mmCIF file of C-alpha atoms in Angstrom:
data_model
loop_
_atom_site.group_PDB
_atom_site.id
_atom_site.type_symbol
_atom_site.label_atom_id
_atom_site.label_comp_id
_atom_site.label_asym_id
_atom_site.label_seq_id
_atom_site.Cartn_x
_atom_site.Cartn_y
_atom_site.Cartn_z
ATOM 1 C CA MET A 2 -11.328 12.331 -14.034
ATOM 2 C CA LEU A 3 -9.016 14.936 -12.626
ATOM 3 C CA ALA A 4 -10.073 16.136 -9.211
ATOM 4 C CA ALA A 5 -10.155 19.902 -9.110
ATOM 5 C CA ALA A 6 -7.929 20.450 -6.122
ATOM 6 C CA ALA A 7 -6.358 18.215 -3.532
ATOM 7 C CA SER A 8 -7.901 19.984 -0.583
ATOM 8 C CA VAL A 9 -11.432 19.701 -1.964
ATOM 9 C CA ALA A 10 -11.331 15.951 -2.582
ATOM 10 C CA LEU A 11 -9.495 15.245 0.636
ATOM 11 C CA THR A 12 -12.078 17.128 2.653
ATOM 12 C CA ALA A 13 -14.838 15.099 1.007
ATOM 13 C CA CYS A 14 -13.480 11.784 2.228
ATOM 14 C CA ALA A 15 -11.518 12.760 5.339
ATOM 15 C CA ALA A 16 -14.301 11.800 7.704
ATOM 16 C CA ARG A 17 -13.411 8.109 7.516
ATOM 17 C CA ASP A 18 -11.620 6.416 10.387
ATOM 18 C CA GLN A 19 -8.656 4.643 8.850
ATOM 19 C CA GLY A 20 -7.581 3.134 12.137
ATOM 20 C CA GLY A 21 -4.190 3.398 13.713
ATOM 21 C CA SER A 22 -2.017 1.960 16.393
ATOM 22 C CA SER A 23 -3.663 3.450 19.451
ATOM 23 C CA GLY A 24 -4.442 0.653 21.841
ATOM 24 C CA ASN A 25 -1.458 -1.426 20.748
ATOM 25 C CA THR A 26 -0.001 -2.783 23.939
ATOM 26 C CA ASN A 27 1.658 -5.832 22.435
ATOM 27 C CA SER A 28 4.707 -4.822 20.414
ATOM 28 C CA SER A 29 4.852 -1.074 19.964
ATOM 29 C CA ALA A 30 8.382 -1.099 21.355
ATOM 30 C CA ALA A 31 9.387 -3.486 18.563
ATOM 31 C CA ALA A 32 8.262 -1.059 15.870
ATOM 32 C CA PRO A 33 11.086 0.951 14.283
ATOM 33 C CA GLN A 34 12.027 4.318 15.695
ATOM 34 C CA GLN A 35 12.217 7.285 13.349
ATOM 35 C CA ALA A 36 15.757 7.487 12.037
ATOM 36 C CA ALA A 37 17.596 10.665 12.925
ATOM 37 C CA ASN A 38 18.497 11.165 9.256
ATOM 38 C CA ALA A 39 15.034 10.403 7.837
ATOM 39 C CA ALA A 40 14.280 12.665 4.890
ATOM 40 C CA ASP A 41 11.947 15.536 5.754
ATOM 41 C CA PRO A 42 9.695 16.993 3.034
ATOM 42 C CA LYS A 43 10.243 20.446 4.531
ATOM 43 C CA GLY A 44 13.916 20.363 3.534
ATOM 44 C CA ASP A 45 15.912 23.438 4.529
ATOM 45 C CA GLY A 46 13.126 25.868 3.635
ATOM 46 C CA LYS A 47 15.228 27.586 0.976
ATOM 47 C CA ALA A 48 14.002 25.770 -2.134
ATOM 48 C CA GLN A 49 13.218 27.803 -5.248
ATOM 49 C CA CYS A 50 10.954 26.513 -8.008
ATOM 50 C CA SER A 51 8.182 27.646 -10.295
ATOM 51 C CA GLY A 52 5.289 25.666 -11.770
ATOM 52 C CA ALA A 53 6.428 22.306 -10.391
ATOM 53 C CA THR A 54 3.648 19.731 -10.169
ATOM 54 C CA MET A 55 3.478 16.152 -8.977
ATOM 55 C CA ALA A 56 0.514 13.799 -9.144
ATOM 56 C CA TYR A 57 -1.171 11.028 -7.254
ATOM 57 C CA ILE A 58 -2.794 8.507 -9.599
ATOM 58 C CA GLY A 59 -4.873 5.726 -8.117
ATOM 59 C CA THR A 60 -8.110 4.841 -6.464
ATOM 60 C CA ILE A 61 -9.898 7.630 -4.605
ATOM 61 C CA ASN A 62 -13.366 6.177 -5.023
ATOM 62 C CA GLY A 63 -14.431 2.627 -5.740
ATOM 63 C CA ALA A 64 -14.621 -0.751 -4.049
ATOM 64 C CA ASN A 65 -11.273 -0.598 -2.226
ATOM 65 C CA ALA A 66 -10.839 3.168 -2.140
ATOM 66 C CA ALA A 67 -9.560 3.307 1.441
ATOM 67 C CA LEU A 68 -6.284 1.687 0.398
ATOM 68 C CA GLY A 69 -5.663 4.475 -2.112
ATOM 69 C CA GLN A 70 -6.899 7.240 0.168
ATOM 70 C CA ASN A 71 -4.361 6.186 2.809
ATOM 71 C CA ILE A 72 -1.594 6.838 0.296
ATOM 72 C CA LEU A 73 -3.123 10.024 -1.063
ATOM 73 C CA TYR A 74 -3.355 11.564 2.397
ATOM 74 C CA GLY A 75 0.288 10.691 3.067
ATOM 75 C CA VAL A 76 1.328 12.347 -0.194
ATOM 76 C CA ASP A 77 -0.843 15.364 0.548
ATOM 77 C CA LEU A 78 0.727 15.756 3.998
ATOM 78 C CA ALA A 79 4.240 15.738 2.539
ATOM 79 C CA VAL A 80 3.346 18.359 -0.080
ATOM 80 C CA LYS A 81 1.602 20.617 2.440
ATOM 81 C CA GLN A 82 4.525 20.430 4.875
ATOM 82 C CA HIS A 83 6.926 21.208 2.030
ATOM 83 C CA ASN A 84 4.958 24.181 0.773
ATOM 84 C CA THR A 85 4.508 25.669 4.235
ATOM 85 C CA ALA A 86 8.253 25.530 4.822
ATOM 86 C CA ASN A 87 9.304 26.685 1.338
ATOM 87 C CA PRO A 88 7.537 29.893 0.273
ATOM 88 C CA GLY A 89 9.814 30.087 -2.776
ATOM 89 C CA CYS A 90 8.816 26.643 -4.056
ATOM 90 C CA GLN A 91 5.112 25.888 -4.079
ATOM 91 C CA VAL A 92 4.600 22.411 -5.513
ATOM 92 C CA GLN A 93 1.130 21.620 -6.799
ATOM 93 C CA LEU A 94 -0.404 18.207 -6.144
ATOM 94 C CA LYS A 95 -2.898 16.966 -8.711
ATOM 95 C CA GLN A 96 -4.886 13.806 -8.223
ATOM 96 C CA PHE A 97 -6.377 11.412 -10.751
ATOM 97 C CA ASP A 98 -8.895 8.738 -9.794
ATOM 98 C CA SER A 99 -8.429 5.338 -11.431
ATOM 99 C CA GLU A 100 -10.921 3.662 -9.067
ATOM 100 C CA GLY A 101 -8.360 0.861 -8.931
ATOM 101 C CA LYS A 102 -9.612 -0.489 -12.263
ATOM 102 C CA PRO A 103 -7.132 -1.804 -14.862
ATOM 103 C CA ASP A 104 -9.522 -0.892 -17.693
ATOM 104 C CA LYS A 105 -9.943 2.707 -16.521
ATOM 105 C CA ALA A 106 -6.367 3.416 -15.438
ATOM 106 C CA PRO A 107 -4.799 3.816 -18.926
ATOM 107 C CA GLY A 108 -7.103 6.707 -19.820
ATOM 108 C CA VAL A 109 -6.424 8.398 -16.497
ATOM 109 C CA VAL A 110 -2.657 7.964 -16.856
ATOM 110 C CA SER A 111 -2.786 9.304 -20.419
ATOM 111 C CA GLN A 112 -4.509 12.427 -19.137
ATOM 112 C CA ALA A 113 -1.834 12.947 -16.501
ATOM 113 C CA ILE A 114 0.955 12.380 -19.014
ATOM 114 C CA SER A 115 -0.516 15.064 -21.264
ATOM 115 C CA GLU A 116 -0.020 17.689 -18.552
ATOM 116 C CA ALA A 117 3.565 18.754 -19.113
ATOM 117 C CA SER A 118 3.909 20.374 -15.694
ATOM 118 C CA ILE A 119 3.652 16.974 -13.964
ATOM 119 C CA LEU A 120 7.230 15.891 -13.295
ATOM 120 C CA GLY A 121 6.623 12.766 -11.211
ATOM 121 C CA VAL A 122 3.832 10.491 -10.003
ATOM 122 C CA ILE A 123 2.988 8.596 -6.829
ATOM 123 C CA GLY A 124 1.007 5.500 -7.875
ATOM 124 C CA LEU A 125 -0.573 3.390 -8.952
ATOM 125 C CA PRO A 126 -1.601 1.554 -5.774
ATOM 126 C CA PHE A 127 -2.831 -1.750 -7.257
ATOM 127 C CA SER A 128 -0.923 -4.318 -9.297
ATOM 128 C CA GLY A 129 -3.494 -4.790 -12.069
ATOM 129 C CA GLU A 130 -3.709 -1.097 -12.909
ATOM 130 C CA SER A 131 0.076 -0.780 -12.615
ATOM 131 C CA LYS A 132 0.548 -3.550 -15.178
ATOM 132 C CA ALA A 133 -1.959 -1.894 -17.505
ATOM 133 C CA THR A 134 -0.199 1.485 -17.449
ATOM 134 C CA GLY A 135 3.511 0.747 -17.149
ATOM 135 C CA ASP A 136 4.149 1.071 -20.877
ATOM 136 C CA LEU A 137 2.480 4.489 -20.938
ATOM 137 C CA PHE A 138 4.761 5.841 -18.232
ATOM 138 C CA GLU A 139 7.745 4.345 -20.013
ATOM 139 C CA GLN A 140 6.872 5.993 -23.318
ATOM 140 C CA ALA A 141 6.443 9.344 -21.566
ATOM 141 C CA LYS A 142 9.655 8.906 -19.516
ATOM 142 C CA LEU A 143 7.608 9.892 -16.465
ATOM 143 C CA VAL A 144 8.880 8.525 -13.147
ATOM 144 C CA HIS A 145 6.297 6.831 -10.930
ATOM 145 C CA ILE A 146 6.744 5.328 -7.470
ATOM 146 C CA THR A 147 4.126 2.859 -6.279
ATOM 147 C CA PRO A 148 3.816 2.650 -2.498
ATOM 148 C CA SER A 149 1.714 -0.520 -2.552
ATOM 149 C CA ALA A 150 1.567 -2.542 -5.817
ATOM 150 C CA THR A 151 3.218 -5.815 -4.802
ATOM 151 C CA ASN A 152 3.015 -8.227 -7.764
ATOM 152 C CA PRO A 153 6.652 -9.291 -8.375
ATOM 153 C CA ALA A 154 6.257 -9.442 -12.177
ATOM 154 C CA LEU A 155 5.796 -5.670 -12.403
ATOM 155 C CA ALA A 156 9.563 -5.297 -12.136
ATOM 156 C CA ASP A 157 10.186 -7.717 -15.006
ATOM 157 C CA HIS A 158 8.825 -5.617 -17.884
ATOM 158 C CA GLY A 159 12.041 -3.678 -18.411
ATOM 159 C CA TRP A 160 10.433 -0.385 -17.366
ATOM 160 C CA LYS A 161 13.021 2.217 -16.382
ATOM 161 C CA THR A 162 10.404 4.598 -14.988
ATOM 162 C CA PHE A 163 8.931 2.101 -12.466
ATOM 163 C CA PHE A 164 9.959 2.167 -8.799
ATOM 164 C CA ARG A 165 8.458 0.243 -5.892
ATOM 165 C CA GLY A 166 8.378 1.752 -2.384
ATOM 166 C CA MET A 167 8.090 -1.522 -0.418
ATOM 167 C CA GLY A 168 8.748 -5.249 -0.750
ATOM 168 C CA ASN A 169 6.937 -7.310 -3.375
ATOM 169 C CA ASP A 170 4.992 -10.529 -2.917
ATOM 170 C CA SER A 171 8.018 -12.745 -3.463
ATOM 171 C CA VAL A 172 8.934 -11.360 -0.034
ATOM 172 C CA GLN A 173 5.436 -11.117 1.481
ATOM 173 C CA GLY A 174 4.397 -14.623 0.380
ATOM 174 C CA PRO A 175 7.165 -16.536 2.194
ATOM 175 C CA ALA A 176 6.827 -14.200 5.189
ATOM 176 C CA ALA A 177 3.096 -14.938 5.380
ATOM 177 C CA ALA A 178 3.778 -18.677 5.198
ATOM 178 C CA LYS A 179 6.356 -18.341 7.977
ATOM 179 C CA PHE A 180 3.934 -16.387 10.150
ATOM 180 C CA ILE A 181 1.114 -18.886 9.611
ATOM 181 C CA THR A 182 3.198 -21.995 10.278
ATOM 182 C CA GLU A 183 5.553 -20.716 12.987
ATOM 183 C CA LYS A 184 3.606 -18.062 14.907
ATOM 184 C CA LEU A 185 0.111 -19.471 14.424
ATOM 185 C CA GLN A 186 1.367 -23.087 14.479
ATOM 186 C CA ALA A 187 -0.865 -24.070 11.561
ATOM 187 C CA LYS A 188 -0.212 -27.459 10.005
ATOM 188 C CA LYS A 189 -3.032 -27.382 7.460
ATOM 189 C CA VAL A 190 -3.774 -24.188 5.505
ATOM 190 C CA CYS A 191 -6.367 -23.254 2.893
ATOM 191 C CA VAL A 192 -5.242 -20.552 0.458
ATOM 192 C CA ILE A 193 -8.051 -18.638 -1.223
ATOM 193 C CA GLU A 194 -7.253 -16.079 -3.928
ATOM 194 C CA ASP A 195 -9.295 -13.601 -5.931
ATOM 195 C CA ASP A 196 -8.955 -13.133 -9.701
ATOM 196 C CA SER A 197 -6.939 -9.904 -9.595
ATOM 197 C CA GLU A 198 -3.323 -9.595 -10.715
ATOM 198 C CA TYR A 199 -2.470 -9.070 -7.055
ATOM 199 C CA GLY A 200 -4.486 -11.949 -5.646
ATOM 200 C CA THR A 201 -3.339 -14.598 -8.115
ATOM 201 C CA GLY A 202 0.309 -13.594 -7.786
ATOM 202 C CA LEU A 203 0.284 -13.503 -3.992
ATOM 203 C CA GLY A 204 -1.722 -16.707 -3.725
ATOM 204 C CA ALA A 205 0.861 -18.518 -5.829
ATOM 205 C CA GLN A 206 3.712 -17.223 -3.678
ATOM 206 C CA VAL A 207 2.027 -18.296 -0.435
ATOM 207 C CA LYS A 208 1.159 -21.764 -1.731
ATOM 208 C CA GLN A 209 4.701 -22.290 -2.961
ATOM 209 C CA ALA A 210 6.148 -21.241 0.386
ATOM 210 C CA LEU A 211 3.710 -23.387 2.376
ATOM 211 C CA GLY A 212 4.457 -26.493 0.335
ATOM 212 C CA ALA A 213 2.576 -29.538 1.606
ATOM 213 C CA LYS A 214 0.911 -27.488 4.332
ATOM 214 C CA ALA A 215 -1.182 -25.760 1.634
ATOM 215 C CA ALA A 216 -3.708 -28.557 1.905
ATOM 216 C CA CYS A 217 -6.513 -26.877 -0.017
ATOM 217 C CA SER A 218 -7.061 -23.913 -2.301
ATOM 218 C CA ASP A 219 -9.862 -22.196 -4.175
ATOM 219 C CA LYS A 220 -10.645 -19.054 -6.155
ATOM 220 C CA VAL A 221 -13.199 -16.265 -5.816
ATOM 221 C CA LYS A 222 -14.092 -13.372 -8.073
ATOM 222 C CA THR A 223 -13.754 -9.624 -7.692
ATOM 223 C CA GLY A 224 -17.131 -8.265 -6.630
ATOM 224 C CA GLN A 225 -18.343 -11.621 -5.307
ATOM 225 C CA THR A 226 -20.684 -11.433 -2.301
ATOM 226 C CA ASP A 227 -21.872 -15.027 -1.810
ATOM 227 C CA PHE A 228 -19.031 -17.294 -0.704
ATOM 228 C CA SER A 229 -21.151 -20.274 0.398
ATOM 229 C CA ALA A 230 -19.509 -22.759 -1.972
ATOM 230 C CA VAL A 231 -15.946 -22.017 -0.924
ATOM 231 C CA VAL A 232 -16.988 -21.679 2.740
ATOM 232 C CA ASN A 233 -18.567 -25.147 2.639
ATOM 233 C CA LYS A 234 -15.421 -26.561 1.047
ATOM 234 C CA ILE A 235 -13.234 -25.017 3.739
ATOM 235 C CA ALA A 236 -15.548 -26.255 6.499
ATOM 236 C CA SER A 237 -15.190 -29.811 5.190
ATOM 237 C CA GLU A 238 -11.389 -29.499 5.012
ATOM 238 C CA LYS A 239 -11.099 -28.325 8.659
ATOM 239 C CA PRO A 240 -7.869 -26.296 8.195
ATOM 240 C CA ASP A 241 -5.951 -24.635 11.031
ATOM 241 C CA ALA A 242 -5.656 -21.373 9.095
ATOM 242 C CA ILE A 243 -7.003 -19.628 6.007
ATOM 243 C CA PHE A 244 -4.969 -17.177 3.949
ATOM 244 C CA TYR A 245 -7.055 -14.877 1.748
ATOM 245 C CA ALA A 246 -5.123 -13.305 -1.144
ATOM 246 C CA GLY A 247 -7.261 -10.371 -2.212
ATOM 247 C CA TYR A 248 -8.768 -7.088 -1.045
ATOM 248 C CA TYR A 249 -10.939 -6.086 1.886
ATOM 249 C CA ASN A 250 -14.054 -5.499 -0.228
ATOM 250 C CA GLU A 251 -14.460 -9.261 -0.700
ATOM 251 C CA GLY A 252 -12.357 -10.309 2.281
ATOM 252 C CA ALA A 253 -14.772 -8.852 4.851
ATOM 253 C CA PRO A 254 -17.946 -10.711 3.790
ATOM 254 C CA PHE A 255 -15.890 -13.848 3.173
ATOM 255 C CA ALA A 256 -14.552 -13.769 6.736
ATOM 256 C CA GLN A 257 -18.022 -13.078 8.115
ATOM 257 C CA GLN A 258 -19.549 -15.999 6.214
ATOM 258 C CA LEU A 259 -16.772 -18.294 7.466
ATOM 259 C CA ASN A 260 -17.566 -17.172 10.995
ATOM 260 C CA ASP A 261 -21.303 -17.694 10.481
ATOM 261 C CA LYS A 262 -20.595 -21.229 9.294
ATOM 262 C CA GLY A 263 -18.688 -21.959 12.495
ATOM 263 C CA VAL A 264 -15.262 -22.233 10.865
ATOM 264 C CA THR A 265 -12.712 -21.651 13.618
ATOM 265 C CA ALA A 266 -9.563 -21.610 11.473
ATOM 266 C CA LYS A 267 -7.441 -18.500 11.961
ATOM 267 C CA PHE A 268 -8.103 -15.933 9.221
ATOM 268 C CA VAL A 269 -5.046 -14.204 7.737
ATOM 269 C CA GLY A 270 -5.255 -11.457 5.136
ATOM 270 C CA PRO A 271 -2.478 -9.557 3.348
ATOM 271 C CA ASP A 272 -1.934 -5.825 2.851
ATOM 272 C CA GLY A 273 -4.945 -5.627 0.524
ATOM 273 C CA VAL A 274 -7.222 -6.639 3.408
ATOM 274 C CA LYS A 275 -5.448 -4.688 6.170
ATOM 275 C CA ASP A 276 -7.796 -1.729 6.545
ATOM 276 C CA GLN A 277 -10.335 -0.526 9.087
ATOM 277 C CA GLU A 278 -13.001 -1.062 6.426
ATOM 278 C CA PHE A 279 -12.359 -4.796 6.801
ATOM 279 C CA VAL A 280 -12.801 -4.523 10.563
ATOM 280 C CA LYS A 281 -15.997 -2.530 10.116
ATOM 281 C CA ASN A 282 -17.562 -4.813 7.513
ATOM 282 C CA ALA A 283 -16.407 -8.221 8.781
ATOM 283 C CA GLY A 284 -18.276 -7.739 12.047
ATOM 284 C CA SER A 285 -17.530 -10.277 14.762
ATOM 285 C CA ALA A 286 -15.239 -12.214 12.412
ATOM 286 C CA ALA A 287 -12.701 -9.379 12.483
ATOM 287 C CA SER A 288 -11.867 -9.793 16.155
ATOM 288 C CA SER A 289 -9.636 -12.806 15.525
ATOM 289 C CA ALA A 290 -8.122 -11.743 12.192
ATOM 290 C CA TYR A 291 -4.426 -11.373 11.402
ATOM 291 C CA PHE A 292 -2.661 -9.596 8.550
ATOM 292 C CA THR A 293 0.711 -9.537 6.831
ATOM 293 C CA CYS A 294 2.041 -6.438 5.112
ATOM 294 C CA PRO A 295 5.323 -5.141 3.650
ATOM 295 C CA CYS A 296 4.373 -1.873 5.352
ATOM 296 C CA VAL A 297 6.034 -0.499 8.465
ATOM 297 C CA PRO A 298 3.932 0.279 11.580
ATOM 298 C CA GLU A 299 3.867 3.978 12.395
ATOM 299 C CA ASP A 300 3.711 3.331 16.157
ATOM 300 C CA ASN A 301 6.875 5.286 16.882
ATOM 301 C CA PHE A 302 6.612 7.883 14.105
ATOM 302 C CA LYS A 303 5.090 10.326 16.590
ATOM 303 C CA GLU A 304 5.590 13.568 14.661
ATOM 304 C CA PHE A 305 4.308 12.053 11.426
ATOM 305 C CA THR A 306 1.219 10.597 13.105
ATOM 306 C CA ALA A 307 0.404 13.831 14.943
ATOM 307 C CA ALA A 308 0.762 15.895 11.763
ATOM 308 C CA TYR A 309 -1.271 13.392 9.738
ATOM 309 C CA LYS A 310 -4.110 13.498 12.243
ATOM 310 C CA GLN A 311 -4.024 17.289 12.465
ATOM 311 C CA ILE A 312 -3.820 18.030 8.729
ATOM 312 C CA GLU A 313 -5.648 15.054 7.204
ATOM 313 C CA GLY A 314 -8.213 14.665 9.960
ATOM 314 C CA HIS A 315 -7.790 11.013 10.996
ATOM 315 C CA ASP A 316 -5.240 8.345 11.827
ATOM 316 C CA PRO A 317 -2.754 7.019 9.252
ATOM 317 C CA GLY A 318 -3.665 3.748 7.541
ATOM 318 C CA THR A 319 -1.926 1.060 5.521
ATOM 319 C CA TYR A 320 0.794 2.566 3.310
ATOM 320 C CA SER A 321 0.251 6.146 4.529
ATOM 321 C CA PRO A 322 3.907 6.428 5.659
ATOM 322 C CA GLU A 323 5.082 4.814 2.417
ATOM 323 C CA GLY A 324 3.114 7.384 0.396
ATOM 324 C CA TYR A 325 4.666 10.135 2.504
ATOM 325 C CA ASP A 326 8.157 8.739 1.902
ATOM 326 C CA ALA A 327 7.630 8.392 -1.852
ATOM 327 C CA ALA A 328 6.370 11.966 -2.127
ATOM 328 C CA THR A 329 9.338 13.190 -0.103
ATOM 329 C CA VAL A 330 11.754 11.608 -2.590
ATOM 330 C CA LEU A 331 10.141 13.496 -5.484
ATOM 331 C CA LEU A 332 10.052 16.738 -3.477
ATOM 332 C CA LYS A 333 13.762 16.482 -2.714
ATOM 333 C CA GLY A 334 14.445 16.274 -6.444
ATOM 334 C CA ILE A 335 12.289 19.322 -7.157
ATOM 335 C CA ASP A 336 14.045 21.202 -4.351
ATOM 336 C CA LYS A 337 17.354 20.588 -6.098
ATOM 337 C CA GLY A 338 16.101 22.675 -8.995
ATOM 338 C CA ILE A 339 15.046 19.865 -11.318
ATOM 339 C CA LYS A 340 12.539 21.227 -13.821
ATOM 340 C CA ASP A 341 11.883 18.364 -16.231
ATOM 341 C CA ARG A 342 10.841 14.727 -16.260
ATOM 342 C CA ALA A 343 14.184 13.414 -17.440
ATOM 343 C CA GLY A 344 15.951 15.130 -14.586
ATOM 344 C CA LEU A 345 13.579 13.830 -11.926
ATOM 345 C CA LEU A 346 13.736 10.302 -13.342
ATOM 346 C CA ASP A 347 17.514 10.387 -13.141
ATOM 347 C CA PHE A 348 17.347 11.764 -9.591
ATOM 348 C CA VAL A 349 15.139 8.890 -8.386
ATOM 349 C CA LYS A 350 17.229 6.322 -10.234
ATOM 350 C CA ASN A 351 20.297 7.437 -8.281
ATOM 351 C CA TYR A 352 18.571 8.230 -4.991
ATOM 352 C CA ASP A 353 20.161 6.909 -1.804
ATOM 353 C CA GLY A 354 18.580 8.100 1.422
ATOM 354 C CA GLN A 355 16.770 7.188 4.612
ATOM 355 C CA GLY A 356 13.021 7.643 4.880
ATOM 356 C CA LEU A 357 10.545 7.115 7.688
ATOM 357 C CA THR A 358 9.900 3.505 6.761
ATOM 358 C CA LYS A 359 13.201 2.301 5.329
ATOM 359 C CA LYS A 360 16.274 3.213 3.306
ATOM 360 C CA PHE A 361 15.464 4.099 -0.287
ATOM 361 C CA LYS A 362 17.946 2.948 -2.893
ATOM 362 C CA TRP A 363 16.631 1.173 -5.963
ATOM 363 C CA ASN A 364 18.251 -1.398 -8.240
ATOM 364 C CA ASP A 365 17.958 -1.297 -12.023
ATOM 365 C CA LYS A 366 14.534 -3.003 -11.854
ATOM 366 C CA GLY A 367 13.094 -0.420 -9.467
ATOM 367 C CA GLU A 368 13.212 -2.712 -6.439
ATOM 368 C CA LEU A 369 14.496 -1.931 -2.935
ATOM 369 C CA SER A 370 16.807 -4.111 -0.882
ATOM 370 C CA ASP A 371 15.372 -3.023 2.495
ATOM 371 C CA VAL A 372 11.986 -4.772 2.443
ATOM 372 C CA PRO A 373 10.662 -5.716 5.901
ATOM 373 C CA VAL A 374 7.352 -7.550 6.331
ATOM 374 C CA TRP A 375 5.245 -7.106 9.469
ATOM 375 C CA SER A 376 2.315 -8.900 11.033
ATOM 376 C CA TYR A 377 -0.752 -7.173 12.435
ATOM 377 C CA LYS A 378 -3.864 -8.211 14.341
ATOM 378 C CA VAL A 379 -7.184 -6.759 15.404
ATOM 379 C CA GLU A 380 -7.272 -5.596 19.016
ATOM 380 C CA ASN A 381 -10.127 -3.648 20.581
ATOM 381 C CA GLY A 382 -11.561 -2.924 17.160
ATOM 382 C CA LYS A 383 -8.299 -1.544 15.726
ATOM 383 C CA ILE A 384 -5.584 -3.042 13.542
ATOM 384 C CA VAL A 385 -2.383 -3.008 15.589
ATOM 385 C CA ASN A 386 1.243 -4.012 15.155
ATOM 386 C CA ASN A 387 1.923 -7.675 15.957
ATOM 387 C CA GLY A 388 5.657 -7.689 15.283
ATOM 388 C CA GLN A 389 8.041 -8.038 12.349
ATOM 389 C CA ILE A 390 8.075 -11.418 10.652
#
């Protein structure tokens, strides 16, 4: 389960085009500028450490692997920049592949926990696997920062080792409803959710926020490929918009089958759908798709984007900057001379600093107060920034 070395696995899957913001002519100027005091993983170059290791745990392969790879590459970039600048502190990055599966993740997390040199973890990316492993991290007192698991209930388990690097779906859900009703002017919306922890939680939030405008709803299953029944139902309802709460693996064929049926309602997907793999696999249906995401567009993070493309071999994707920020927080703790898990957990708990994407300061539930949500759209075959909601 443990990949041998970060560089080997990254090389194996670096050929993918994750998409970026090139070609965005609509609202690049509205994207945030890099803050002058944004934390830099390079630090001052004087760090001293020995045997320090951090880990990425999450999907590297599997049905929705691109969403995890985006994060992994961001983490890898931060570690490589740190190590190049700090010859006296070479931090090792180990990676563990959960394939995004809640039934596999506990075994993978247990393996990581057993390696005493691992002081902190970036992951897990998905809500279901995060729920399945939170108790294990808590028992091991091992700090973990998820850059993308958005189910709000994850923060309600009393875990003191859990930290979230973006807004949860109690923020994304109302923002999506606002975008659909105000920007897209939809008066009748169908909300379709998959059976994952993420999909059911987000679907509920969107329906609640839409109120009476959520005129129809239905459910699909993870791994489903034939959506004819739900497509026929939607066609008969004639909604103005469809919100799909799930991941791109099912979202792409669903959107394509809606398009084939002649459904003209605007298709809106969340962060779990916002990936170039959706654009690639949804075919002609992707051209009119929109997305919501508690992730910040990297349009104006010029140095980050250039370094990402040079070192990782392709454009940043969804949650790449958030993965970079989360890794930088852990690296700053290691640079301060922290050598054990308890020390790094305490460091993150009391952290207060600016990152690329936002200010990082967590409350006692591991949640941030700075949690922007952005909209995106497909333009010229790429997912581009469509403005903050």
